[in-house]
């Protein structure tokens, strides 16, 4: 345990994680009154950020009393105290550096004033706003990002599944001819390493090459079919075949598919869901709405469905790609149309599923890199009996202002769920949309 510290929190930290005040161990938390004023502005709305604002305000209301504004209130056993700063001094140093008294500058003022008053305790400003961190550094104010939910290893998004060469040829041949879904014991391959549950890899001997997945339940290595296909969509690369194998596996209840634009993440997930339509009452395809230019959906014309339609169009585009695999009179195309009419195939904004219990549902969450860890947790805890959830996303294309490659919900989920027997992660590297898309994704 290090020396006790004082942490001054920016509004965006609370909007990112409404339980953040409990994540600073024995250190004291200071909330400038302007933070409460800003939270009040976010309370109305149906997005996760609005939910977080409401939950944070409720928690603060239950926690605080008159002492919060003077001597502080305890956050619980082993934790520090919470203070709300109501009459902050506005230091001359900040007034001279910045002409306007914006909320950001008022928050910096609290941190600077607290550091001056309590010189024996290090005071740190915590914010997810990169610009505010730069301003604070320019004035010599210690500042940090909120890193409680950051993952450690982002290298997983740079590489495809491992190729293991020089494997015993007889063992590989035995795996090739093994019973589908059963495979052979891992020990027979004589590989000097351990594998995570549902980890995929390519085995190469001097006679054969085979796609494989490790089953942690049986401790067997399973052969992944080269000819794997779902509702007219076949895996073109080894990594796409690995993805389809996980998506079609009933024992794997949570799947993460990461990869850059054009690698087929959403298309594969939707095709696999349609292939298994008889096993689920509903297929739900959703994505978060990240409004452009900081404008709320209320700025857009039309009713609720019309407002979100432009954001959902990429999902309909993927559905149309699948439809084009079949003739106009085919039973597969007729089934898709029937499922949409009966709302067994639903495409909608992610915010609309809040509060629902998702039983016997195949849920696909697109653009999951724009979700916070708390949002991902909220969605997964909606899963009821017979539910399968798939999260797809590209951690290099994050539109949410306070998320990055390490702190976004998709990366966080992959980091925390790895090794679980009901979870699989496949990273797609090779673009399959077109040669132009692949070159642009790599070079631009």
Short mmCIF file of C-alpha atoms in Angstrom, two decimals:
data_model
loop_
_atom_site.label_atom_id
_atom_site.label_comp_id
_atom_site.label_asym_id
_atom_site.label_seq_id
_atom_site.Cartn_x
_atom_site.Cartn_y
_atom_site.Cartn_z
CA UNK A 1 0.00 0.00 0.00
CA UNK A 2 1.53 3.33 -1.06
CA UNK A 3 1.14 6.79 0.42
CA UNK A 4 -2.42 8.08 0.55
CA UNK A 5 -3.46 10.38 -2.29
CA UNK A 6 -6.21 12.84 -3.13
CA UNK A 7 -8.06 12.29 -6.44
CA UNK A 8 -10.11 15.04 -8.08
CA UNK A 9 -12.54 13.49 -10.60
CA UNK A 10 -13.71 14.99 -13.87
CA UNK A 11 -17.33 14.51 -14.96
CA UNK A 12 -16.42 12.18 -17.82
CA UNK A 13 -14.92 9.64 -15.41
CA UNK A 14 -18.29 9.27 -13.67
CA UNK A 15 -20.15 9.15 -16.99
CA UNK A 16 -17.75 6.41 -18.09
CA UNK A 17 -18.14 4.38 -14.86
CA UNK A 18 -20.81 5.46 -12.41
CA UNK A 19 -19.24 3.28 -9.69
CA UNK A 20 -15.79 4.80 -10.15
CA UNK A 21 -15.67 6.46 -6.71
CA UNK A 22 -15.30 2.99 -5.15
CA UNK A 23 -12.24 2.09 -7.25
CA UNK A 24 -9.60 4.29 -5.62
CA UNK A 25 -8.83 2.08 -2.61
CA UNK A 26 -7.94 4.00 0.58
CA UNK A 27 -7.48 7.33 -1.24
CA UNK A 28 -9.83 10.30 -0.84
CA UNK A 29 -12.11 11.47 -3.65
CA UNK A 30 -12.93 15.13 -4.33
CA UNK A 31 -15.85 16.13 -6.57
CA UNK A 32 -16.00 19.78 -7.61
CA UNK A 33 -19.57 21.10 -7.41
CA UNK A 34 -19.40 21.83 -11.15
CA UNK A 35 -19.22 18.06 -11.72
CA UNK A 36 -22.62 17.63 -10.06
CA UNK A 37 -23.98 20.46 -12.22
CA UNK A 38 -22.69 18.74 -15.36
CA UNK A 39 -24.13 15.37 -14.29
CA UNK A 40 -27.52 17.04 -13.98
CA UNK A 41 -27.38 18.01 -17.68
CA UNK A 42 -26.88 14.36 -18.68
CA UNK A 43 -29.71 12.83 -16.66
CA UNK A 44 -32.32 12.90 -19.45
CA UNK A 45 -32.03 10.45 -22.33
CA UNK A 46 -31.95 6.73 -23.13
CA UNK A 47 -28.27 6.30 -23.89
CA UNK A 48 -25.80 4.59 -21.53
CA UNK A 49 -24.21 7.92 -20.67
CA UNK A 50 -27.60 9.18 -19.42
CA UNK A 51 -28.14 6.01 -17.42
CA UNK A 52 -24.71 6.42 -15.81
CA UNK A 53 -25.50 10.02 -14.88
CA UNK A 54 -28.77 9.01 -13.21
CA UNK A 55 -27.19 6.11 -11.32
CA UNK A 56 -24.29 8.26 -10.15
CA UNK A 57 -26.63 10.97 -8.86
CA UNK A 58 -28.73 8.38 -7.00
CA UNK A 59 -25.62 6.86 -5.40
CA UNK A 60 -24.31 10.25 -4.37
CA UNK A 61 -27.68 11.23 -2.94
CA UNK A 62 -27.80 8.07 -0.79
CA UNK A 63 -24.18 8.43 0.26
CA UNK A 64 -23.82 12.10 1.07
CA UNK A 65 -24.85 14.13 4.09
CA UNK A 66 -23.83 17.54 5.44
CA UNK A 67 -20.38 16.22 6.38
CA UNK A 68 -19.61 15.52 2.71
CA UNK A 69 -19.11 19.24 2.22
CA UNK A 70 -16.85 19.70 5.26
CA UNK A 71 -15.15 16.66 6.79
CA UNK A 72 -16.04 14.13 4.07
CA UNK A 73 -18.09 10.93 4.19
CA UNK A 74 -16.63 7.41 4.28
CA UNK A 75 -16.92 5.35 1.09
CA UNK A 76 -16.78 2.10 3.04
CA UNK A 77 -14.38 -0.24 4.78
CA UNK A 78 -10.88 -0.05 3.34
CA UNK A 79 -11.82 2.96 1.20
CA UNK A 80 -11.18 6.67 1.59
CA UNK A 81 -13.57 9.56 2.01
CA UNK A 82 -15.70 11.46 -0.47
CA UNK A 83 -15.69 15.26 -0.45
CA UNK A 84 -17.82 17.65 -2.50
CA UNK A 85 -16.06 20.99 -3.01
CA UNK A 86 -18.70 23.74 -3.06
CA UNK A 87 -16.71 26.98 -2.79
CA UNK A 88 -13.52 26.40 -4.74
CA UNK A 89 -10.79 29.01 -4.93
CA UNK A 90 -9.97 30.04 -8.51
CA UNK A 91 -6.17 30.36 -8.51
CA UNK A 92 -4.54 33.28 -10.27
CA UNK A 93 -2.35 30.80 -12.15
CA UNK A 94 -5.40 29.39 -13.97
CA UNK A 95 -7.05 32.77 -14.51
CA UNK A 96 -3.92 34.05 -16.24
CA UNK A 97 -3.56 30.95 -18.41
CA UNK A 98 -7.19 30.62 -19.53
CA UNK A 99 -9.53 33.53 -20.17
CA UNK A 100 -12.83 31.69 -19.62
CA UNK A 101 -14.06 30.00 -16.44
CA UNK A 102 -15.23 26.82 -18.14
CA UNK A 103 -16.18 23.65 -16.20
CA UNK A 104 -12.83 22.11 -17.14
CA UNK A 105 -10.95 25.10 -15.74
CA UNK A 106 -13.01 25.06 -12.54
CA UNK A 107 -12.16 21.38 -12.06
CA UNK A 108 -8.46 22.15 -12.54
CA UNK A 109 -8.85 24.97 -10.02
CA UNK A 110 -10.04 22.51 -7.37
CA UNK A 111 -7.07 20.24 -8.00
CA UNK A 112 -4.57 23.09 -7.90
CA UNK A 113 -6.08 24.64 -4.76
CA UNK A 114 -6.22 21.29 -2.96
CA UNK A 115 -2.56 20.62 -3.81
CA UNK A 116 -1.63 23.99 -2.31
CA UNK A 117 -3.62 23.42 0.88
CA UNK A 118 -2.52 19.83 1.47
CA UNK A 119 1.14 19.76 0.49
CA UNK A 120 1.77 16.52 2.39
CA UNK A 121 -0.63 14.51 0.20
CA UNK A 122 -0.23 14.14 -3.55
CA UNK A 123 -3.27 15.48 -5.44
CA UNK A 124 -4.07 14.00 -8.84
CA UNK A 125 -6.68 15.11 -11.36
CA UNK A 126 -8.35 12.13 -13.07
CA UNK A 127 -9.95 12.72 -16.46
CA UNK A 128 -10.59 10.84 -19.68
CA UNK A 129 -10.38 14.10 -21.63
CA UNK A 130 -7.01 14.19 -23.42
CA UNK A 131 -7.24 17.95 -23.95
CA UNK A 132 -7.84 18.60 -20.25
CA UNK A 133 -4.89 16.37 -19.38
CA UNK A 134 -2.71 18.51 -21.66
CA UNK A 135 -3.94 21.72 -20.02
CA UNK A 136 -3.31 20.33 -16.54
CA UNK A 137 0.20 19.25 -17.46
CA UNK A 138 0.95 22.74 -18.80
CA UNK A 139 0.23 24.11 -15.30
CA UNK A 140 2.15 21.38 -13.49
CA UNK A 141 -0.97 19.66 -12.14
CA UNK A 142 -0.47 15.88 -11.74
CA UNK A 143 -3.05 14.24 -14.00
CA UNK A 144 -4.01 10.69 -14.99
CA UNK A 145 -6.44 8.83 -17.18
CA UNK A 146 -9.00 6.63 -15.43
CA UNK A 147 -7.37 3.24 -15.92
CA UNK A 148 -9.34 0.94 -13.65
CA UNK A 149 -10.85 -0.85 -16.66
CA UNK A 150 -7.90 -0.72 -19.04
CA UNK A 151 -6.60 -3.96 -20.48
CA UNK A 152 -2.92 -4.84 -20.54
CA UNK A 153 -2.26 -6.65 -23.82
CA UNK A 154 -3.47 -5.03 -27.05
CA UNK A 155 -1.06 -7.07 -29.19
CA UNK A 156 -3.87 -9.60 -29.66
CA UNK A 157 -5.45 -7.18 -32.13
CA UNK A 158 -2.34 -7.14 -34.31
CA UNK A 159 -1.97 -10.86 -34.99
CA UNK A 160 -3.97 -13.75 -36.32
CA UNK A 161 -4.17 -17.24 -34.87
CA UNK A 162 -0.85 -18.99 -34.27
CA UNK A 163 0.71 -21.38 -36.77
CA UNK A 164 2.50 -24.27 -35.07
CA UNK A 165 4.97 -25.96 -37.39
CA UNK A 166 6.84 -29.24 -37.13
CA UNK A 167 4.02 -31.10 -35.40
CA UNK A 168 4.20 -34.92 -35.34
CA UNK A 169 2.80 -36.04 -38.69
CA UNK A 170 1.07 -39.17 -37.36
CA UNK A 171 -0.72 -37.15 -34.67
CA UNK A 172 -1.91 -34.57 -37.23
CA UNK A 173 -3.16 -37.37 -39.52
CA UNK A 174 -4.99 -38.93 -36.56
CA UNK A 175 -6.61 -35.59 -35.77
CA UNK A 176 -7.64 -35.18 -39.41
CA UNK A 177 -9.47 -38.52 -39.41
CA UNK A 178 -10.91 -38.12 -35.88
CA UNK A 179 -14.63 -37.98 -35.15
CA UNK A 180 -16.05 -34.46 -35.75
CA UNK A 181 -16.34 -32.51 -32.50
CA UNK A 182 -14.31 -35.09 -30.57
CA UNK A 183 -10.73 -34.78 -31.78
CA UNK A 184 -7.72 -36.24 -29.98
CA UNK A 185 -6.08 -35.59 -26.58
CA UNK A 186 -3.79 -32.56 -26.57
CA UNK A 187 -0.94 -34.63 -25.13
CA UNK A 188 -0.82 -36.77 -28.30
CA UNK A 189 0.32 -33.74 -30.29
CA UNK A 190 3.36 -33.38 -28.01
CA UNK A 191 3.19 -29.59 -27.97
CA UNK A 192 5.29 -27.94 -25.29
CA UNK A 193 2.79 -25.23 -24.33
CA UNK A 194 -0.60 -24.62 -22.76
CA UNK A 195 -3.73 -23.42 -24.53
CA UNK A 196 -6.65 -21.26 -23.46
CA UNK A 197 -10.19 -22.61 -23.71
CA UNK A 198 -11.39 -22.41 -27.34
CA UNK A 199 -8.05 -21.09 -28.55
CA UNK A 200 -7.66 -21.63 -32.31
CA UNK A 201 -4.43 -22.46 -34.11
CA UNK A 202 -3.05 -23.97 -37.32
CA UNK A 203 -1.10 -27.22 -37.02
CA UNK A 204 1.49 -28.03 -39.67
CA UNK A 205 3.35 -31.29 -40.16
CA UNK A 206 5.55 -32.30 -43.08
CA UNK A 207 2.52 -34.04 -44.61
CA UNK A 208 -0.52 -32.00 -43.70
CA UNK A 209 -1.96 -28.72 -42.43
CA UNK A 210 -5.02 -28.64 -40.23
CA UNK A 211 -7.17 -26.02 -38.48
CA UNK A 212 -7.72 -26.81 -34.81
CA UNK A 213 -9.39 -25.58 -31.61
CA UNK A 214 -8.70 -26.58 -28.01
CA UNK A 215 -11.63 -27.92 -25.98
CA UNK A 216 -10.90 -27.20 -22.31
CA UNK A 217 -13.71 -29.49 -21.11
CA UNK A 218 -12.37 -32.66 -22.74
CA UNK A 219 -8.75 -31.43 -23.00
CA UNK A 220 -8.92 -32.53 -26.62
CA UNK A 221 -7.86 -30.72 -29.79
CA UNK A 222 -10.78 -30.51 -32.22
CA UNK A 223 -10.46 -30.29 -35.98
CA UNK A 224 -12.12 -27.22 -37.50
CA UNK A 225 -13.75 -28.06 -40.83
CA UNK A 226 -12.15 -26.44 -43.88
CA UNK A 227 -15.49 -26.50 -45.72
CA UNK A 228 -17.44 -24.76 -42.92
CA UNK A 229 -20.31 -22.63 -44.20
CA UNK A 230 -23.31 -20.71 -42.80
CA UNK A 231 -26.39 -19.62 -44.74
CA UNK A 232 -24.56 -19.33 -48.04
CA UNK A 233 -21.48 -17.64 -46.53
CA UNK A 234 -18.25 -19.68 -46.49
CA UNK A 235 -15.10 -18.82 -44.58
CA UNK A 236 -12.46 -17.70 -47.07
CA UNK A 237 -9.46 -17.61 -44.74
CA UNK A 238 -8.41 -19.78 -41.80
CA UNK A 239 -9.39 -17.02 -39.38
CA UNK A 240 -12.88 -16.70 -40.88
CA UNK A 241 -13.31 -20.46 -40.56
CA UNK A 242 -12.28 -20.24 -36.92
CA UNK A 243 -14.86 -17.49 -36.44
CA UNK A 244 -17.64 -19.54 -38.03
CA UNK A 245 -16.67 -22.55 -35.92
CA UNK A 246 -17.14 -20.53 -32.72
CA UNK A 247 -20.30 -18.80 -33.97
CA UNK A 248 -21.93 -22.14 -34.84
CA UNK A 249 -20.85 -23.91 -31.64
CA UNK A 250 -23.77 -24.19 -29.24
CA UNK A 251 -21.45 -24.69 -26.26
CA UNK A 252 -19.76 -21.33 -26.76
CA UNK A 253 -22.23 -18.76 -25.42
CA UNK A 254 -20.10 -15.63 -25.78
CA UNK A 255 -18.03 -14.81 -28.88
CA UNK A 256 -15.84 -11.79 -29.62
CA UNK A 257 -14.77 -11.12 -33.20
CA UNK A 258 -12.31 -8.29 -33.66
CA UNK A 259 -10.74 -7.01 -36.85
CA UNK A 260 -10.39 -4.05 -39.14
CA UNK A 261 -13.04 -2.91 -41.61
CA UNK A 262 -13.81 -5.40 -44.37
CA UNK A 263 -12.73 -8.57 -42.58
CA UNK A 264 -16.31 -9.89 -42.46
CA UNK A 265 -17.00 -9.69 -38.72
CA UNK A 266 -20.68 -8.75 -38.83
CA UNK A 267 -21.42 -10.72 -41.99
CA UNK A 268 -20.13 -13.97 -40.49
CA UNK A 269 -22.01 -13.39 -37.24
CA UNK A 270 -25.30 -12.71 -39.02
CA UNK A 271 -24.90 -15.68 -41.39
CA UNK A 272 -24.21 -17.99 -38.43
CA UNK A 273 -27.28 -16.68 -36.61
CA UNK A 274 -29.51 -17.30 -39.64
CA UNK A 275 -28.04 -20.78 -40.03
CA UNK A 276 -29.23 -21.55 -36.49
CA UNK A 277 -32.59 -19.77 -36.73
CA UNK A 278 -34.48 -22.88 -35.59
CA UNK A 279 -32.53 -22.94 -32.32
CA UNK A 280 -33.50 -19.42 -31.24
CA UNK A 281 -36.79 -17.57 -30.90
CA UNK A 282 -35.21 -14.34 -32.11
CA UNK A 283 -32.09 -12.97 -33.77
CA UNK A 284 -31.29 -9.49 -32.46
CA UNK A 285 -28.74 -7.39 -34.32
CA UNK A 286 -27.86 -4.11 -32.61
CA UNK A 287 -25.21 -1.42 -32.51
CA UNK A 288 -24.54 1.61 -30.30
CA UNK A 289 -25.32 5.04 -31.65
CA UNK A 290 -22.42 7.46 -31.51
CA UNK A 291 -23.91 10.77 -32.62
CA UNK A 292 -21.90 13.02 -34.91
CA UNK A 293 -20.69 16.48 -33.84
CA UNK A 294 -21.84 15.87 -30.27
CA UNK A 295 -25.48 16.22 -31.35
CA UNK A 296 -28.17 14.14 -29.71
CA UNK A 297 -30.64 12.08 -31.74
CA UNK A 298 -33.23 14.73 -30.94
CA UNK A 299 -31.61 16.95 -33.54
CA UNK A 300 -32.57 14.50 -36.28
CA UNK A 301 -36.01 14.62 -37.96
CA UNK A 302 -38.65 11.89 -37.68
CA UNK A 303 -39.82 9.42 -35.08
CA UNK A 304 -37.57 7.11 -33.07
CA UNK A 305 -37.11 4.53 -35.84
CA UNK A 306 -36.46 7.19 -38.47
CA UNK A 307 -33.85 8.86 -36.26
CA UNK A 308 -31.80 5.68 -35.82
CA UNK A 309 -32.26 4.31 -39.35
CA UNK A 310 -29.07 5.93 -40.77
CA UNK A 311 -27.00 4.37 -37.99
CA UNK A 312 -28.48 0.92 -38.61
CA UNK A 313 -27.95 0.95 -42.40
CA UNK A 314 -24.60 -0.94 -42.27
CA UNK A 315 -26.40 -3.83 -40.58
CA UNK A 316 -29.03 -3.92 -43.33
CA UNK A 317 -26.18 -3.85 -45.86
CA UNK A 318 -24.77 -7.05 -44.37
CA UNK A 319 -28.20 -8.64 -44.47
CA UNK A 320 -28.51 -7.71 -48.14
CA UNK A 321 -25.14 -9.38 -48.89
CA UNK A 322 -26.55 -12.63 -47.49
CA UNK A 323 -29.80 -12.21 -49.42
CA UNK A 324 -27.87 -11.87 -52.67
CA UNK A 325 -26.48 -15.39 -52.19
CA UNK A 326 -29.91 -16.77 -53.06
CA UNK A 327 -32.37 -16.51 -55.92
CA UNK A 328 -35.48 -14.34 -55.66
CA UNK A 329 -37.71 -17.42 -55.27
CA UNK A 330 -35.47 -19.34 -52.88
CA UNK A 331 -36.75 -20.64 -49.54
CA UNK A 332 -33.78 -19.03 -47.75
CA UNK A 333 -34.74 -15.56 -48.97
CA UNK A 334 -38.39 -16.18 -48.13
CA UNK A 335 -37.39 -17.22 -44.60
CA UNK A 336 -35.43 -14.00 -44.02
CA UNK A 337 -38.40 -11.89 -45.16
CA UNK A 338 -40.76 -13.93 -42.98
CA UNK A 339 -38.49 -13.58 -39.94
CA UNK A 340 -38.33 -9.81 -40.37
CA UNK A 341 -42.12 -9.50 -40.67
CA UNK A 342 -42.65 -11.63 -37.56
CA UNK A 343 -39.88 -9.75 -35.71
CA UNK A 344 -37.86 -12.91 -35.24
CA UNK A 345 -35.05 -11.03 -36.97
CA UNK A 346 -34.73 -7.55 -35.50
CA UNK A 347 -32.24 -4.81 -36.27
CA UNK A 348 -32.31 -1.90 -33.83
CA UNK A 349 -30.30 0.55 -31.76
CA UNK A 350 -28.59 -0.97 -28.76
CA UNK A 351 -30.20 1.51 -26.36
CA UNK A 352 -33.62 -0.06 -27.03
CA UNK A 353 -32.71 -3.40 -25.44
CA UNK A 354 -32.12 -1.94 -21.97
CA UNK A 355 -34.10 -3.74 -19.29
CA UNK A 356 -34.97 -6.72 -21.50
CA UNK A 357 -34.26 -10.29 -20.47
CA UNK A 358 -32.87 -11.96 -23.57
CA UNK A 359 -33.84 -15.64 -23.49
CA UNK A 360 -33.51 -18.00 -26.47
CA UNK A 361 -32.03 -15.11 -28.43
CA UNK A 362 -29.00 -14.89 -30.69
CA UNK A 363 -27.65 -11.39 -29.95
CA UNK A 364 -25.12 -9.69 -32.21
CA UNK A 365 -23.66 -6.40 -30.94
CA UNK A 366 -21.86 -4.57 -33.73
CA UNK A 367 -19.29 -1.76 -33.23
CA UNK A 368 -18.69 -2.97 -29.67
CA UNK A 369 -15.44 -0.96 -29.49
CA UNK A 370 -17.65 2.11 -28.89
CA UNK A 371 -19.05 0.64 -25.67
CA UNK A 372 -17.65 1.15 -22.19
CA UNK A 373 -16.78 -1.88 -20.05
CA UNK A 374 -19.84 -1.15 -17.92
CA UNK A 375 -22.08 -1.11 -21.00
CA UNK A 376 -20.74 -4.48 -22.13
CA UNK A 377 -21.32 -5.91 -18.67
CA UNK A 378 -24.87 -4.52 -18.67
CA UNK A 379 -25.62 -6.18 -22.01
CA UNK A 380 -24.12 -9.57 -21.11
CA UNK A 381 -26.02 -9.68 -17.82
CA UNK A 382 -29.25 -9.44 -19.87
CA UNK A 383 -28.55 -12.97 -21.14
CA UNK A 384 -31.18 -15.50 -20.12
CA UNK A 385 -31.48 -19.22 -20.76
CA UNK A 386 -30.66 -20.29 -24.31
CA UNK A 387 -29.03 -16.96 -25.19
CA UNK A 388 -25.88 -16.57 -27.26
CA UNK A 389 -24.06 -13.25 -27.54
CA UNK A 390 -21.62 -12.10 -30.19
CA UNK A 391 -19.65 -8.85 -29.99
CA UNK A 392 -17.88 -7.53 -33.08
CA UNK A 393 -15.69 -4.48 -33.50
CA UNK A 394 -12.51 -2.78 -34.62
CA UNK A 395 -10.50 -1.30 -31.72
CA UNK A 396 -8.67 0.97 -34.17
CA UNK A 397 -11.91 2.74 -35.16
CA UNK A 398 -13.25 4.14 -31.90
CA UNK A 399 -15.71 7.01 -32.22
CA UNK A 400 -16.61 7.41 -28.53
CA UNK A 401 -14.67 10.43 -27.19
CA UNK A 402 -13.33 8.96 -23.94
CA UNK A 403 -12.44 5.42 -25.01
CA UNK A 404 -9.20 4.07 -26.46
CA UNK A 405 -7.72 0.74 -27.55
CA UNK A 406 -7.22 -0.35 -23.94
CA UNK A 407 -10.30 1.01 -22.19
CA UNK A 408 -13.11 0.17 -24.64
CA UNK A 409 -15.65 -2.48 -23.69
CA UNK A 410 -14.71 -4.97 -26.41
CA UNK A 411 -11.03 -5.10 -25.39
CA UNK A 412 -11.99 -5.21 -21.71
CA UNK A 413 -14.36 -8.13 -22.24
CA UNK A 414 -11.79 -10.11 -24.24
CA UNK A 415 -9.16 -9.54 -21.56
CA UNK A 416 -11.42 -10.53 -18.66
CA UNK A 417 -13.20 -13.48 -20.33
CA UNK A 418 -10.20 -15.23 -21.91
CA UNK A 419 -9.82 -18.77 -20.65
CA UNK A 420 -13.51 -19.21 -19.86
CA UNK A 421 -14.95 -22.39 -21.37
CA UNK A 422 -18.03 -20.63 -22.79
CA UNK A 423 -16.01 -17.83 -24.43
CA UNK A 424 -14.08 -17.59 -27.69
CA UNK A 425 -12.21 -14.74 -29.35
CA UNK A 426 -11.13 -14.66 -32.98
CA UNK A 427 -9.14 -11.78 -34.45
CA UNK A 428 -9.56 -11.26 -38.21
CA UNK A 429 -6.59 -9.78 -40.03
CA UNK A 430 -7.13 -10.22 -43.75
CA UNK A 431 -9.69 -7.99 -45.42
CA UNK A 432 -12.18 -9.87 -47.59
CA UNK A 433 -14.47 -7.04 -48.73
CA UNK A 434 -12.38 -6.08 -51.77
CA UNK A 435 -8.82 -5.41 -52.82
CA UNK A 436 -9.51 -1.67 -52.63
CA UNK A 437 -10.92 -1.94 -49.09
CA UNK A 438 -7.95 -4.04 -47.94
CA UNK A 439 -5.36 -1.60 -49.33
CA UNK A 440 -7.20 1.45 -47.92
CA UNK A 441 -7.55 -0.13 -44.47
CA UNK A 442 -3.83 -0.90 -44.41
CA UNK A 443 -2.42 2.31 -45.91
CA UNK A 444 -4.77 5.20 -45.16
#
